[in-house]
């Protein structure tokens, strides 16, 4: 009788251990989906925050002062370019990598030929002068990964 009692205790212990392990596994499986969904939301929010600095330039009308500010702010950003079309000329501003991205295909970079610096844009004797009160239509362009690579300002 004692052997039966000991065997029963062992069997009940094994069954309880299996139930506890199964409950732990099921809780893990349920929470894994929540953790993955939370991670995806955190990534999308961080991307939205990173891209929010460009919201002012997404299909809006800005002044020449805003164009000059954008040139100063993004002049050293790698893999990024700004295209500026005035009534007299078209020029690009880019980082030291001398790469520009076109509005047609922002995923492909090309070597820039017409560099327009902030200094040239504020010099009233140059054809590249940007009047601070002029109105520009601004557009942003993203590459295949959804990263903003190009801003285009076109004088109205």
Short mmCIF file of C-alpha atoms in Angstrom, two decimals:
data_model
loop_
_atom_site.label_atom_id
_atom_site.label_comp_id
_atom_site.label_asym_id
_atom_site.label_seq_id
_atom_site.Cartn_x
_atom_site.Cartn_y
_atom_site.Cartn_z
CA UNK A 1 0.00 0.00 0.00
CA UNK A 2 2.85 2.28 0.75
CA UNK A 3 4.29 1.77 -2.76
CA UNK A 4 0.95 2.71 -4.33
CA UNK A 5 0.77 5.87 -2.24
CA UNK A 6 4.32 6.85 -3.18
CA UNK A 7 3.64 6.12 -6.87
CA UNK A 8 0.48 8.18 -6.76
CA UNK A 9 2.36 11.12 -5.22
CA UNK A 10 4.99 10.87 -7.95
CA UNK A 11 2.34 10.73 -10.68
CA UNK A 12 0.44 13.70 -9.25
CA UNK A 13 3.71 15.64 -8.94
CA UNK A 14 4.64 14.90 -12.55
CA UNK A 15 1.15 15.89 -13.76
CA UNK A 16 1.24 19.13 -11.77
CA UNK A 17 4.72 19.91 -13.11
CA UNK A 18 3.52 19.32 -16.68
CA UNK A 19 0.47 21.55 -16.09
CA UNK A 20 2.65 24.33 -14.71
CA UNK A 21 5.07 24.06 -17.66
CA UNK A 22 2.15 24.03 -20.13
CA UNK A 23 0.61 27.11 -18.47
CA UNK A 24 3.97 28.90 -18.64
CA UNK A 25 4.36 28.06 -22.32
CA UNK A 26 0.83 29.22 -23.15
CA UNK A 27 1.36 32.51 -21.27
CA UNK A 28 4.64 32.98 -23.17
CA UNK A 29 2.94 32.36 -26.52
CA UNK A 30 0.15 34.84 -25.76
CA UNK A 31 2.49 37.58 -24.52
CA UNK A 32 4.92 37.11 -27.41
CA UNK A 33 2.32 38.52 -29.82
CA UNK A 34 1.76 41.53 -27.58
CA UNK A 35 5.49 42.18 -27.29
CA UNK A 36 5.93 41.96 -31.05
CA UNK A 37 3.02 44.34 -31.66
CA UNK A 38 4.43 46.75 -29.06
CA UNK A 39 7.84 46.64 -30.71
CA UNK A 40 6.32 47.38 -34.13
CA UNK A 41 4.43 50.35 -32.69
CA UNK A 42 7.58 51.68 -31.01
CA UNK A 43 9.49 51.46 -34.30
CA UNK A 44 6.72 53.22 -36.24
CA UNK A 45 6.56 55.98 -33.62
CA UNK A 46 10.32 56.51 -33.73
CA UNK A 47 10.21 56.72 -37.53
CA UNK A 48 7.34 59.21 -37.30
CA UNK A 49 9.31 61.33 -34.84
CA UNK A 50 12.40 61.23 -37.03
CA UNK A 51 10.41 62.29 -40.09
CA UNK A 52 8.35 64.92 -38.25
CA UNK A 53 11.07 67.56 -38.74
CA UNK A 54 10.14 67.56 -42.44
CA UNK A 55 6.38 68.07 -41.94
CA UNK A 56 6.73 71.80 -42.63
CA UNK A 57 8.01 71.01 -46.13
CA UNK A 58 5.47 68.40 -47.22
CA UNK A 59 3.37 69.94 -50.01
CA UNK A 60 3.21 73.37 -48.41
CA UNK A 61 3.97 76.93 -49.43
CA UNK A 62 6.92 78.45 -47.58
CA UNK A 63 8.79 81.73 -47.72
CA UNK A 64 12.31 82.40 -48.91
CA UNK A 65 13.34 82.66 -45.26
CA UNK A 66 12.16 79.07 -44.72
CA UNK A 67 14.21 77.96 -47.73
CA UNK A 68 17.32 79.65 -46.34
CA UNK A 69 16.69 78.06 -42.94
CA UNK A 70 16.34 74.61 -44.51
CA UNK A 71 19.62 75.09 -46.40
CA UNK A 72 21.39 75.98 -43.16
CA UNK A 73 19.78 73.16 -41.19
CA UNK A 74 20.39 70.31 -43.64
CA UNK A 75 23.63 71.39 -45.36
CA UNK A 76 25.75 68.72 -43.65
CA UNK A 77 23.23 65.87 -43.65
CA UNK A 78 24.69 62.93 -45.59
CA UNK A 79 22.64 61.23 -48.30
CA UNK A 80 20.33 64.21 -48.53
CA UNK A 81 19.92 67.09 -50.97
CA UNK A 82 17.81 70.19 -51.46
CA UNK A 83 16.74 71.40 -54.88
CA UNK A 84 15.86 75.03 -55.31
CA UNK A 85 14.16 76.42 -58.41
CA UNK A 86 13.87 80.15 -58.64
CA UNK A 87 12.60 82.10 -61.62
CA UNK A 88 16.23 82.54 -62.79
CA UNK A 89 18.00 79.26 -61.98
CA UNK A 90 17.91 75.75 -60.54
CA UNK A 91 20.48 74.75 -57.96
CA UNK A 92 21.19 72.05 -55.42
CA UNK A 93 22.52 72.04 -51.91
CA UNK A 94 24.06 68.86 -50.53
CA UNK A 95 26.46 67.55 -47.93
CA UNK A 96 30.14 67.00 -48.53
CA UNK A 97 29.43 63.69 -50.28
CA UNK A 98 28.34 65.72 -53.38
CA UNK A 99 25.36 63.44 -53.94
CA UNK A 100 21.98 64.73 -55.02
CA UNK A 101 18.70 62.94 -55.22
CA UNK A 102 16.14 63.73 -57.85
CA UNK A 103 12.44 64.13 -57.39
CA UNK A 104 11.89 61.52 -60.09
CA UNK A 105 13.84 58.79 -58.28
CA UNK A 106 15.03 59.70 -54.76
CA UNK A 107 16.50 56.22 -54.27
CA UNK A 108 19.28 56.88 -56.80
CA UNK A 109 21.93 59.50 -56.14
CA UNK A 110 23.73 61.45 -58.85
CA UNK A 111 26.70 63.79 -58.74
CA UNK A 112 25.58 67.39 -58.34
CA UNK A 113 26.79 70.01 -60.73
CA UNK A 114 25.22 73.25 -59.51
CA UNK A 115 26.03 73.81 -55.85
CA UNK A 116 24.14 76.67 -54.23
CA UNK A 117 25.35 77.61 -50.77
CA UNK A 118 23.66 79.71 -48.13
CA UNK A 119 26.17 82.48 -48.78
CA UNK A 120 25.32 82.60 -52.51
CA UNK A 121 21.61 82.61 -51.74
CA UNK A 122 21.87 85.63 -49.45
CA UNK A 123 24.11 87.70 -51.77
CA UNK A 124 21.85 90.15 -53.61
CA UNK A 125 24.37 90.59 -56.41
CA UNK A 126 24.19 86.91 -57.42
CA UNK A 127 21.64 85.21 -59.69
CA UNK A 128 21.19 82.65 -56.91
CA UNK A 129 19.76 85.25 -54.51
CA UNK A 130 16.64 84.16 -52.67
CA UNK A 131 14.31 86.94 -51.63
CA UNK A 132 13.19 86.25 -48.05
CA UNK A 133 9.62 87.25 -48.91
CA UNK A 134 9.36 85.08 -52.04
CA UNK A 135 6.90 82.18 -51.99
CA UNK A 136 8.05 78.63 -52.71
CA UNK A 137 6.10 75.41 -53.12
CA UNK A 138 7.89 72.71 -51.15
CA UNK A 139 7.79 68.95 -51.63
CA UNK A 140 9.61 66.07 -49.95
CA UNK A 141 10.71 62.87 -51.65
CA UNK A 142 11.40 59.51 -50.03
CA UNK A 143 13.53 56.62 -51.22
CA UNK A 144 12.33 53.01 -51.45
CA UNK A 145 12.81 52.55 -47.70
CA UNK A 146 10.64 55.52 -46.79
CA UNK A 147 13.57 57.73 -45.77
CA UNK A 148 13.37 61.35 -46.86
CA UNK A 149 16.28 62.05 -49.23
CA UNK A 150 15.26 65.21 -51.09
CA UNK A 151 13.38 68.46 -50.58
CA UNK A 152 12.37 70.54 -53.56
CA UNK A 153 11.54 74.25 -53.37
CA UNK A 154 9.98 75.81 -56.47
CA UNK A 155 9.37 79.54 -56.58
CA UNK A 156 5.78 80.49 -57.27
#
